Short mmCIF file of C-alpha atoms in Angstrom, two decimals:
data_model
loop_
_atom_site.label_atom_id
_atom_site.label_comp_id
_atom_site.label_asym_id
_atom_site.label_seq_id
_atom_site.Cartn_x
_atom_site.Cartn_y
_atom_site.Cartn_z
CA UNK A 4 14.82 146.25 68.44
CA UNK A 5 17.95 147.39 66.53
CA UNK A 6 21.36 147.20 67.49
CA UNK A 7 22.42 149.67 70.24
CA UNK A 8 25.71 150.14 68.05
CA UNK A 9 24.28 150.89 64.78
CA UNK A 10 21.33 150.08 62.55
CA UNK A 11 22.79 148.23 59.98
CA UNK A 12 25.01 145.51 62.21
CA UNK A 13 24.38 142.25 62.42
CA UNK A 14 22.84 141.08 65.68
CA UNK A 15 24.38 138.23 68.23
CA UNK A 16 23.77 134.50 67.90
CA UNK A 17 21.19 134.33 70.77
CA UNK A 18 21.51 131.16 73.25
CA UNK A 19 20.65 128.07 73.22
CA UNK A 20 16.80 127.54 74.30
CA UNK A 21 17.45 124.27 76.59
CA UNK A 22 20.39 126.02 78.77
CA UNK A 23 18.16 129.11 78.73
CA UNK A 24 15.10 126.54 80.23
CA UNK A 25 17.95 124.46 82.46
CA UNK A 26 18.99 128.18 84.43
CA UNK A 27 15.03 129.36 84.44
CA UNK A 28 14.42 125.97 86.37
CA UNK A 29 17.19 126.19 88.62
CA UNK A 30 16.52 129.83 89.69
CA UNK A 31 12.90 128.59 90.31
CA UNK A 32 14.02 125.94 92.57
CA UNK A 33 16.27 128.54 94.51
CA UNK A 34 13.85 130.66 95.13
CA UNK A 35 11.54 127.89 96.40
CA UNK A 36 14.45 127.12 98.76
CA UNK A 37 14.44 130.47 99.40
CA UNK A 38 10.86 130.97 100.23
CA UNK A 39 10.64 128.05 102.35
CA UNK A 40 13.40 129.70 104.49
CA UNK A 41 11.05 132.57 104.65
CA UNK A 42 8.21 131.00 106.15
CA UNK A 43 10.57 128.86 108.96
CA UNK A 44 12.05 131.63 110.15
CA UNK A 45 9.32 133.82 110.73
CA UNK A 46 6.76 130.56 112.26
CA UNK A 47 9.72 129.48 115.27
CA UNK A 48 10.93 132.71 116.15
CA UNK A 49 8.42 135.51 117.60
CA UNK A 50 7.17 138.11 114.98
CA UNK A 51 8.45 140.86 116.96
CA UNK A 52 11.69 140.18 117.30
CA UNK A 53 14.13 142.09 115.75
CA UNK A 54 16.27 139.92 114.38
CA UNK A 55 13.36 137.93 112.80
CA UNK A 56 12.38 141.19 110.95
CA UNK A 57 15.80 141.92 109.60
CA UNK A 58 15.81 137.94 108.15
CA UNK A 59 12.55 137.97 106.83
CA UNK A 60 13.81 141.16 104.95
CA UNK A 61 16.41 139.87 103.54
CA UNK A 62 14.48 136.55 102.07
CA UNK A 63 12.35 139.05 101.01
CA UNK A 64 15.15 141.01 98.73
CA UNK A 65 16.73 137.78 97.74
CA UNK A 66 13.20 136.47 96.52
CA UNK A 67 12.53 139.80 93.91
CA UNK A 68 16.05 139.21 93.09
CA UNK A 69 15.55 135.47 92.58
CA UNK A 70 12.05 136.65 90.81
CA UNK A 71 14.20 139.33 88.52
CA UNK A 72 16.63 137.02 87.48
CA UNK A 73 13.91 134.16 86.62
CA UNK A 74 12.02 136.74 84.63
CA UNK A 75 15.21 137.92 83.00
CA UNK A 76 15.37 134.96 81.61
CA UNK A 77 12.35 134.12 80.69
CA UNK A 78 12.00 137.02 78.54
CA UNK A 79 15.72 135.90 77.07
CA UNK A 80 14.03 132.06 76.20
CA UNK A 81 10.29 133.69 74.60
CA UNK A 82 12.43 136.00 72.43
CA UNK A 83 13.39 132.89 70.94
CA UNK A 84 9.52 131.59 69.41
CA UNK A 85 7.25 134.29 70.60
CA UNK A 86 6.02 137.90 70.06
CA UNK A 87 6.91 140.07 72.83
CA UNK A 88 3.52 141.13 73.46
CA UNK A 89 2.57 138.05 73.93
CA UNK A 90 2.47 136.02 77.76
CA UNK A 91 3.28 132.76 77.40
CA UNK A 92 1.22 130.22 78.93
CA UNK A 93 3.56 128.42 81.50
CA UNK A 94 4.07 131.64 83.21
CA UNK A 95 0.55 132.26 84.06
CA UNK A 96 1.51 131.01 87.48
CA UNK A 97 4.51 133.73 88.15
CA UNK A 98 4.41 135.54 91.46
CA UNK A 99 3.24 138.49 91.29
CA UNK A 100 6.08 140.38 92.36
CA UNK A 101 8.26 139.03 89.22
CA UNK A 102 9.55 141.32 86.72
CA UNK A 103 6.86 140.25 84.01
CA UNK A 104 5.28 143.66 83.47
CA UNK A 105 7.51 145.46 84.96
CA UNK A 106 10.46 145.71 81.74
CA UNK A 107 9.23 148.11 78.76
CA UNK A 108 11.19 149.45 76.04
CA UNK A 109 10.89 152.01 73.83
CA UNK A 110 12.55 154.18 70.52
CA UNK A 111 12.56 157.41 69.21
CA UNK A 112 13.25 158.02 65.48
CA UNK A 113 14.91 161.54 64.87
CA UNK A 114 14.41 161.06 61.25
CA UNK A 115 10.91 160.44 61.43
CA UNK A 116 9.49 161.70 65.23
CA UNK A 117 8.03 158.10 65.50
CA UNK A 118 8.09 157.17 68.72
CA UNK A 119 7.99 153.52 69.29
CA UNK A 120 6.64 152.00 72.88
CA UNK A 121 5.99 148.37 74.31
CA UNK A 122 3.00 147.37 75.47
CA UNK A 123 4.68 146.76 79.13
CA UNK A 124 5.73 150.59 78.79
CA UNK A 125 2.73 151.98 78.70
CA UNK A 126 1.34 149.71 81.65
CA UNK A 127 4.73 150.80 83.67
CA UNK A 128 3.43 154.78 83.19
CA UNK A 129 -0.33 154.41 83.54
CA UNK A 130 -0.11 155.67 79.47
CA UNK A 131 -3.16 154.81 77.40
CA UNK A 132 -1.91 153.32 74.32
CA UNK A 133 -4.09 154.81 72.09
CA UNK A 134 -2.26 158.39 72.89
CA UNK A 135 0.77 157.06 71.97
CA UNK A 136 4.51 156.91 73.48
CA UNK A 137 5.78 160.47 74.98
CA UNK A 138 8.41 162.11 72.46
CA UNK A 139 11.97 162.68 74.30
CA UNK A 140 10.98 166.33 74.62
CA UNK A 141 7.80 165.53 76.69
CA UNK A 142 8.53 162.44 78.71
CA UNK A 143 10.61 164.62 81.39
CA UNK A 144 7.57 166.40 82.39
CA UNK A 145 6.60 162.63 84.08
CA UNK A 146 9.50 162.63 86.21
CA UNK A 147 9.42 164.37 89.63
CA UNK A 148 10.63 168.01 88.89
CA UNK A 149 14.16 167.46 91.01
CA UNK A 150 14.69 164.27 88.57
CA UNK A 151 13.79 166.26 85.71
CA UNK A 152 17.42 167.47 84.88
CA UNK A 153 19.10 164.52 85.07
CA UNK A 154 16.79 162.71 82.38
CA UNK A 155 17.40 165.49 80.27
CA UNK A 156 21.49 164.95 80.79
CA UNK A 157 21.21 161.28 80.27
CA UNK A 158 19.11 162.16 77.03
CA UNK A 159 21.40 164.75 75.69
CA UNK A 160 24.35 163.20 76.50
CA UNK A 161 23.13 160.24 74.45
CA UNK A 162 22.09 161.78 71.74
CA UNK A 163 25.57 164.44 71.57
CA UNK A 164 28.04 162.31 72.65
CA UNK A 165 26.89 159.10 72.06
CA UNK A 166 27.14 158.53 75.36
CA UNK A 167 25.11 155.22 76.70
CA UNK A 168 22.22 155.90 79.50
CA UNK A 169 22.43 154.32 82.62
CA UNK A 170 20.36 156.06 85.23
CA UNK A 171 17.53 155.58 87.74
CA UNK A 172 14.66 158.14 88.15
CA UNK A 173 11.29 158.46 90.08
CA UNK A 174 7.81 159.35 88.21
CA UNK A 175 4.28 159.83 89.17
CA UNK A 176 2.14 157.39 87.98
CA UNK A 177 -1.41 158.36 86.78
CA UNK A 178 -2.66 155.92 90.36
CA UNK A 179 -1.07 158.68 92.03
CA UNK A 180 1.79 156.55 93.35
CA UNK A 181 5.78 157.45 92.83
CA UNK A 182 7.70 154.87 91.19
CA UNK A 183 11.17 154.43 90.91
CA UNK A 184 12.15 153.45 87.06
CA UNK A 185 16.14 152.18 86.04
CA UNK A 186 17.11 153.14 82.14
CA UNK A 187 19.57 151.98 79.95
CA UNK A 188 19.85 152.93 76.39
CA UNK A 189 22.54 153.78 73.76
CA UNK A 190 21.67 155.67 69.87
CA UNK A 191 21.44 153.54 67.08
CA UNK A 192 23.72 155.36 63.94
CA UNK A 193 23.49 155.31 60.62
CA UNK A 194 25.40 154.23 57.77
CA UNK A 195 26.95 157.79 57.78
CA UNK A 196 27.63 157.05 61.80
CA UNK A 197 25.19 159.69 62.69
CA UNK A 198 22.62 159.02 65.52
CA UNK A 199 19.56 157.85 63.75
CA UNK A 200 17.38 156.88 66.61
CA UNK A 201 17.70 156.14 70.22
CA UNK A 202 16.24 152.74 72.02
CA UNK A 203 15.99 152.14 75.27
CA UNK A 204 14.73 149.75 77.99
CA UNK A 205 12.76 150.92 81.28
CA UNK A 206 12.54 148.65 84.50
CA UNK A 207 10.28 149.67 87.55
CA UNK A 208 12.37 149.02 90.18
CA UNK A 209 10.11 149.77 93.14
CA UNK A 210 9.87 146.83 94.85
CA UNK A 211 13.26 146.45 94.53
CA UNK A 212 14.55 149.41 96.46
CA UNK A 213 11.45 149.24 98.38
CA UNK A 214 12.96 145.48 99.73
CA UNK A 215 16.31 147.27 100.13
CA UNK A 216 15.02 149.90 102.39
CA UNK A 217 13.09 147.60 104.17
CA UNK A 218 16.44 145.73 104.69
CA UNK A 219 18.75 149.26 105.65
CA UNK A 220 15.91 149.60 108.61
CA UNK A 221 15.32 146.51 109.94
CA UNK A 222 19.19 145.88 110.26
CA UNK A 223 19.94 149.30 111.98
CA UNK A 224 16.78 148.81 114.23
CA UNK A 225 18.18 145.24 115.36
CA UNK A 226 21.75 147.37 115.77
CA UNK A 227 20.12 149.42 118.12
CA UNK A 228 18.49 146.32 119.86
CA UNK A 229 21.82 144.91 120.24
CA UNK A 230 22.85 145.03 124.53
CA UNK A 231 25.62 147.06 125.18
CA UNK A 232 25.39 149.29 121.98
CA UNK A 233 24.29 152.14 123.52
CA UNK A 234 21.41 152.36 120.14
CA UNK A 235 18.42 151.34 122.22
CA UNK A 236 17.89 153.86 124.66
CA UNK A 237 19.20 156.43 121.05
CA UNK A 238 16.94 157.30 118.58
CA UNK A 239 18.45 157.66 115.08
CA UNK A 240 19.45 160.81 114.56
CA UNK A 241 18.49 161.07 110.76
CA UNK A 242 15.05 159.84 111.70
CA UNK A 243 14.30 161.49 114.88
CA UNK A 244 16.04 164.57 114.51
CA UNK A 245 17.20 165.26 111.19
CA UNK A 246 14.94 167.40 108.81
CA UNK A 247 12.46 164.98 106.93
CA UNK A 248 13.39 165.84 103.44
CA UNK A 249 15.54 163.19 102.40
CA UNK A 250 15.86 163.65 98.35
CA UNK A 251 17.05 166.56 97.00
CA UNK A 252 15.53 170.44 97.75
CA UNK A 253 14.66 173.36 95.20
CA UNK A 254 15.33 176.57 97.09
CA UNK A 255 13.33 178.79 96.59
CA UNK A 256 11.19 176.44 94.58
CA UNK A 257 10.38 178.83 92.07
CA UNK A 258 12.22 181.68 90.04
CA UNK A 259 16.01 182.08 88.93
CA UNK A 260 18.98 181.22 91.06
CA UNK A 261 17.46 178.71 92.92
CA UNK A 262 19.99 176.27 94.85
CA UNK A 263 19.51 172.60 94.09
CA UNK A 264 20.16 170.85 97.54
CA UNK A 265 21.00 167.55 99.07
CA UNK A 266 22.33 165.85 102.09
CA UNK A 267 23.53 162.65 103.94
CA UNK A 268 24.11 161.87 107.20
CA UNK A 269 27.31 159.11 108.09
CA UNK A 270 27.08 157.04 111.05
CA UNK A 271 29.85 156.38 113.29
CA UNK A 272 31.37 153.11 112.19
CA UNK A 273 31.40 152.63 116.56
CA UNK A 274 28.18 151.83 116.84
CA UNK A 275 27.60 152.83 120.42
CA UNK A 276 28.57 156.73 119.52
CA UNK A 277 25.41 158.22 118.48
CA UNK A 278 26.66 162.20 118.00
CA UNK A 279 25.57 165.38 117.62
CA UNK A 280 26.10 166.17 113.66
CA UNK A 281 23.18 168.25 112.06
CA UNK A 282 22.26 169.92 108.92
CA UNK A 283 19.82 171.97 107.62
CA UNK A 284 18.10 173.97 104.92
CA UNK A 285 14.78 175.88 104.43
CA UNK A 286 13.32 179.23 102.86
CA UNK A 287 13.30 181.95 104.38
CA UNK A 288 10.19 184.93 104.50
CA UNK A 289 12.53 187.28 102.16
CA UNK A 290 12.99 184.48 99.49
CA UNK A 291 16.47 184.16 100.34
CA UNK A 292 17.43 180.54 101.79
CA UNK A 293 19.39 179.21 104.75
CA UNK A 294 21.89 176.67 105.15
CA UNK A 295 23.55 175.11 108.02
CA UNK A 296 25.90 172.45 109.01
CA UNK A 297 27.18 171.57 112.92
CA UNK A 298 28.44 169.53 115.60
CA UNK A 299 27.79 169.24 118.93
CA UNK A 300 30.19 167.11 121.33
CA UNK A 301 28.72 164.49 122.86
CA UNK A 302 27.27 161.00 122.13
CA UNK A 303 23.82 159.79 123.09
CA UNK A 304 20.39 160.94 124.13
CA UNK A 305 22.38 163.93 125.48
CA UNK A 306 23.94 164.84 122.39
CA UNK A 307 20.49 164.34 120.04
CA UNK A 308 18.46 166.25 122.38
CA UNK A 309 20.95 169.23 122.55
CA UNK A 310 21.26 168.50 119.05
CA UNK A 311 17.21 169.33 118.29
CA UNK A 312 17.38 172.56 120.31
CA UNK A 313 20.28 174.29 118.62
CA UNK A 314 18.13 173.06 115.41
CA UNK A 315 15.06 174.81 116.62
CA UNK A 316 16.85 177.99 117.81
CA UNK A 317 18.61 177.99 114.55
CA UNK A 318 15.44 177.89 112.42
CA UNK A 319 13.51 180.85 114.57
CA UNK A 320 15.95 183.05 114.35
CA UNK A 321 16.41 182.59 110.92
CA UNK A 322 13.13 183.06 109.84
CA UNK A 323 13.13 186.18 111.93
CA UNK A 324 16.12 188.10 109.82
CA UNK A 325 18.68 187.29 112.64
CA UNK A 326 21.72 187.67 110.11
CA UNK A 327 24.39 184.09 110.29
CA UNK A 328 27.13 186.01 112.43
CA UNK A 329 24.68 187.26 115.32
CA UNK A 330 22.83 184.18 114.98
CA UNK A 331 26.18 182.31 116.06
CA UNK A 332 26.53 184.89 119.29
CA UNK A 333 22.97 183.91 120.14
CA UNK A 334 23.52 180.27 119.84
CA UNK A 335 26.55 180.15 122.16
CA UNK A 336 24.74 182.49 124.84
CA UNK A 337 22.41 179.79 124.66
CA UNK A 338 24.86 176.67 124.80
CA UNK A 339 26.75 178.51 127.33
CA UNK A 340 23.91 179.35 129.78
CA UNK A 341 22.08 175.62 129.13
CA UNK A 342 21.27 173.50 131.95
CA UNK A 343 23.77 170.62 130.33
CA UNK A 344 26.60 172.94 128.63
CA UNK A 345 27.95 171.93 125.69
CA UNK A 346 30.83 172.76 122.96
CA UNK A 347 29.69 172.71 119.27
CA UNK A 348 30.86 174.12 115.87
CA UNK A 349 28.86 175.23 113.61
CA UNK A 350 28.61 177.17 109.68
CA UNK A 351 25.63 179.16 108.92
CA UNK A 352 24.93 180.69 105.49
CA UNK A 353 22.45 182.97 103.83
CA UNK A 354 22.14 182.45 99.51
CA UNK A 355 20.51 186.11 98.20
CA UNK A 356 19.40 184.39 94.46
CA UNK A 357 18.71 187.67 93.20
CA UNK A 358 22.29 188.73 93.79
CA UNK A 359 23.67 184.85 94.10
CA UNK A 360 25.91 185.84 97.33
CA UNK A 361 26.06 184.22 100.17
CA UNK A 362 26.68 185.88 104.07
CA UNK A 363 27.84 183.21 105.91
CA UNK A 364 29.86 182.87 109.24
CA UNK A 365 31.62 179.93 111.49
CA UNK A 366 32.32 178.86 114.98
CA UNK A 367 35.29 176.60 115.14
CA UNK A 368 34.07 174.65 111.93
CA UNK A 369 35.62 174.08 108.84
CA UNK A 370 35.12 176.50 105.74
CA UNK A 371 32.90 175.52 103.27
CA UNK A 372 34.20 174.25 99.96
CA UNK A 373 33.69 175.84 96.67
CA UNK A 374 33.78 174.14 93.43
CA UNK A 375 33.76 175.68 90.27
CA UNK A 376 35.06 174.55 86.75
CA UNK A 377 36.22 171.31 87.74
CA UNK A 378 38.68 172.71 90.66
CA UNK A 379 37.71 173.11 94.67
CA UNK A 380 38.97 175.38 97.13
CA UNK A 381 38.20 176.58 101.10
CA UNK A 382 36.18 179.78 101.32
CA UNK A 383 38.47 182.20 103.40
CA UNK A 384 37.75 181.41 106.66
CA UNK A 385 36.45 184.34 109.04
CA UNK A 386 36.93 184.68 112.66
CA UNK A 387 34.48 182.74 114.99
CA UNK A 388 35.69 180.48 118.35
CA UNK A 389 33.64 177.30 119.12
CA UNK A 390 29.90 177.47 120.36
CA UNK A 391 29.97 177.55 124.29
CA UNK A 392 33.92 177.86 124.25
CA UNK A 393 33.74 181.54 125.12
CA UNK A 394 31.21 184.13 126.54
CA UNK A 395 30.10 186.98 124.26
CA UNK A 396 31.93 185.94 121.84
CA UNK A 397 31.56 187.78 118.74
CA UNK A 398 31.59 185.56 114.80
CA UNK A 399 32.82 187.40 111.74
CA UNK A 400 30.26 187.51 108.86
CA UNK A 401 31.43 187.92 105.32
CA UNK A 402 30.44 187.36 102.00
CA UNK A 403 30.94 185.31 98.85
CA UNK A 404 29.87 185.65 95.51
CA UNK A 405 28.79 182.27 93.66
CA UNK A 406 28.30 181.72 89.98
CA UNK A 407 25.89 179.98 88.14
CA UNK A 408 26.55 176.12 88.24
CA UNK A 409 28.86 176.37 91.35
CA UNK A 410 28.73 173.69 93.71
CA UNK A 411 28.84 174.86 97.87
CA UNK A 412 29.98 171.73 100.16
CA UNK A 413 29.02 172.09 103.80
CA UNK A 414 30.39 169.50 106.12
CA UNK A 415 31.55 168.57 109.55
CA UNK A 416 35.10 167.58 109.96
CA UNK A 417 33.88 164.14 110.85
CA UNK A 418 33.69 163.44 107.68
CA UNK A 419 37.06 163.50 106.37
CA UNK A 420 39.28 163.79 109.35
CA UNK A 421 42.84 162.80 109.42
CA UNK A 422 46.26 163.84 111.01
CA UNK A 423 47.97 165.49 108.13
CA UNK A 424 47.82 169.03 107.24
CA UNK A 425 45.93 170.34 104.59
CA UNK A 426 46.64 173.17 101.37
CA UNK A 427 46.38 175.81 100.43
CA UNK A 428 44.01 176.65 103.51
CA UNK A 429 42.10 174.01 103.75
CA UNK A 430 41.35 172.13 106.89
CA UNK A 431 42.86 168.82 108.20
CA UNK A 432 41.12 166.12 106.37
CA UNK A 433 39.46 167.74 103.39
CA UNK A 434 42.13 167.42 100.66
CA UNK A 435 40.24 163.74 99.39
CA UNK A 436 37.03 166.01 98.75
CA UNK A 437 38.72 169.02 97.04
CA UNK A 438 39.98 165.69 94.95
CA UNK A 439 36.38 165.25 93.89
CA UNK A 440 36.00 168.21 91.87
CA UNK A 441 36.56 166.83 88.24
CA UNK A 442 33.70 164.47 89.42
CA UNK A 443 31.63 167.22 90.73
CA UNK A 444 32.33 169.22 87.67
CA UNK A 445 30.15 166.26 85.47
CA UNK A 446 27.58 165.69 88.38
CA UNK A 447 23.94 166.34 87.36
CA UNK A 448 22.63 167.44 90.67
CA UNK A 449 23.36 167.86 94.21
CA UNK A 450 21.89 164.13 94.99
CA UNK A 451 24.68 163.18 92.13
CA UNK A 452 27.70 164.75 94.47
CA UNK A 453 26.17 163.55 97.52
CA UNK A 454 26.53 160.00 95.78
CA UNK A 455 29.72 160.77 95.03
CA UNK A 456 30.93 162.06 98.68
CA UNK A 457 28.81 158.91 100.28
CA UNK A 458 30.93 156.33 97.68
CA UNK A 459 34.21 157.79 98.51
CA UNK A 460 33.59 158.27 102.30
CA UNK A 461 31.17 156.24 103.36
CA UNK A 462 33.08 152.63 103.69
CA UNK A 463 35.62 154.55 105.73
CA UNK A 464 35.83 154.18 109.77
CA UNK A 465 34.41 157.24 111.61
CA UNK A 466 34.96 157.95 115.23
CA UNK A 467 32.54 160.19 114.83
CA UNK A 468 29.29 160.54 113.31
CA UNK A 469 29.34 163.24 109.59
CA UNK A 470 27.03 165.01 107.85
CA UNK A 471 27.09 166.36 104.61
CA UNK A 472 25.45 169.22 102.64
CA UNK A 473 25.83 170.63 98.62
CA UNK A 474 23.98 172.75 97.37
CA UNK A 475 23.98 173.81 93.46
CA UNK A 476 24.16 177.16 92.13
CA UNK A 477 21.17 176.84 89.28
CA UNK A 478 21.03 179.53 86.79
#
């Protein structure tokens, strides 16, 4: 494969082949270690046990890792003396889970349209080799159709601005099965320093973040096992109550001026506070789509089981035209005549796509945030008290007009709360994610922002539990 830089430069001395051989027979040794943990852990201590799952997880992570890095360099020491193709014979015994087979690469001439794929490539996409590698233009249409965009991004941004691809993406492969693939890639210039070509290399990482999933679970499951946490007798809220999308929605999945939409839900860093932060989002009959962000006070079984009826009363009368300002009067009639009263705030929206405006109204919660051209701002805020503070209270509706490639942030102060007051309008707390707009501005997606919001916000300690919500203006 040619230089990432450009096609005429001369490539790196490679490494010695006996350090290359010393480091592959350490990290086999370590993961033997590791292994052997593996298996003691789970024979002494019963199978159930919560804490034995969470361990055996980990091993489990730290053995593909171990298997990675042993198969990274394995690769690095047979690109020394043998064809790539070609499987040398003292790793016929490598676990299955190793990365043999699971790194492809691949190159696409401009000049020429050749397209240039590795055997492990086509094995990675369920491809027939005979039909050849997909050109740049067609290997998109593999990706899951929310992924789709930011392939084409990476890919143009590449090829543009010379910009080097580093991204992760899911496809279907021909088994049926979604896999999750990591690619990195730069273009390859000429003499003249135009792009020539652009090379690239492809690693299924499914295992991988299948390990790291299994780890994310296992240790909030043995949280919630923990006496005294107040998790055990709590569901999660993102798994029990939460809607069950949890990549990013198309809405309305077909036609112009769809919103791209995504959302995360923060724990408290307390563990014992288990609160009542929602969101939602779903089509409605007329093709327009609702959104919806809230909070409930309250911690506990309590405060999720409150927190699934307002969710349910939220989504009926939605779907039966109840516009976002009378649905807010409903909802505190019914939080104020419940058999456990409760306080809540709440912001309810309804995107038109034919028109691209949304009617939207609040109760006690902050505005959302609007993000266009690389600069955020509050939505003017209408008038609406908290849910249950107040009876027949009546919520202001009003409406805002959005523009193509505008980014909408719903969220619940939990998020970003802090003692100092905000701008320019703008709540107590939110002037860190009106900071995020240049970032926002070069996002890809809504799951790309809610990245961004989760990095900046999530190592931060939370009384209270947050949830997040974008949604992108498409065109």
């Amino acid at each position: 494969m040619p230089s990432p830089l450009s096609a005429d430069r001369p490539a790196p001395q490679p490494p010695e082949r006996g350090a290359v051989d010393a480091l592959i027979h350490r990290t086999r040794r370590l993961r033997g270690d590791v292994d052997a943990v593996r298996r003691d852990a789970v024979r002494v201590v019963d199978e159930d046990d919560p804490r034995t799952r969470w361990q055996r997880a980990l091993c489990e992570l730290a053995v593909h890792h171990l298997d990675d890095l042993g198969a990274h360099l394995g690769q690095l020491r047979d690109g020394l003396s043998a064809e790539p193709s070609e499987r040398p014979a003292d790793t016929a015994d490598e676990p299955a889970g190793s990365l043999i087979g699971r790194v492809g690469s691949a190159e696409w001439n401009l000049l020429t349209d050749e397209v240039s794929w590795s055997d492990e490539l086509f094995r990675i996409f369920g491809r027939d080799p005979e039909a050849g590698g997909l050109s740049l233009d067609a290997l998109p249409s593999r990706l899951l159709p929310e992924d789709q965009p930011l392939l084409t991004a990476l890919v143009t941004d590449c090829l543009v601005d010379g910009k080097p691809i580093d991204g992760e993406f899911r496809i279907r492969h021909t088994d049926g099965r979604v896999r999750t693939l990591h690619m990195m890639g730069e273009p390859v210039l000429d003499t003249d320093g135009c792009t020539a070509s652009m090379w690239a290399v492809l690693r299924d990482v499914s295992a991988l973040r299948r390990s790291q999933r299994v780890v994310r679970r296992t240790h909030d499951s043995l949280r919630r096992e923990q006496p005294g946490t107040g998790h055990r007798a709590a569901a999660d809220p993102e798994e029990a109550v939460l809607p069950p999308w949890q990549t990013s929605l198309r809405l309305p999945e077909h036609g112009p001026g769809a919103l791209d939409i995504a959302a995360h839900y923060l724990p408290s860093e307390t563990s014992a506070l288990v609160g009542g932060g929602w969101y939602d989002a779903m089509e409605l009959p007329d093709g327009r789509t609702m959104l919806t962000v809230g909070d409930l006070t309250g911690h506990g079984v309590q405060a999720t089981s409150a927190m699934a009826v307002v969710m349910g009363a939220v989504r009926g009368m939605a779907t039966a035209g109840i516009e976002p300002g009378a649905l807010l009067g409903h909802l505190n009639q019914l939080l104020e005549t419940s058999i456990q009263p409760a306080l809540g705030s709440a912001v309810c929206g309804r995107f038109d796509p034919a028109t691209r405006t949304l009617d939207w109204a609040q109760a006690g919660h902050p505005a959302p945030l609007l993000f266009r051209d690389g600069t955020g701002r509050p939505l003017p805020l209408p008038d609406g008290v908290l849910l249950g503070a107040a009876s027949g209270a009546v919520y202001e509706q009003v409406e805002a007009h959005l523009l193509p490639g505008d980014v909408l942030v719903l969220h619940t102060d939990g998020l970003a709360r802090d003692d100092a007051a905000g701008h320019g309008g703008a709540r107590p707390g939110t002037e860190k994610l009106l900071g995020l707009a240049p970032r926002f501005a070069e996002a890809r997606s809504a799951q790309e922002c809610v990245r961004i919001v989760v990095e900046t916000f999530g190592a931060a300690e939370r009384l209270d539990d947050a949830c997040v919500l974008i949604a992108r203006v498409g065109a």
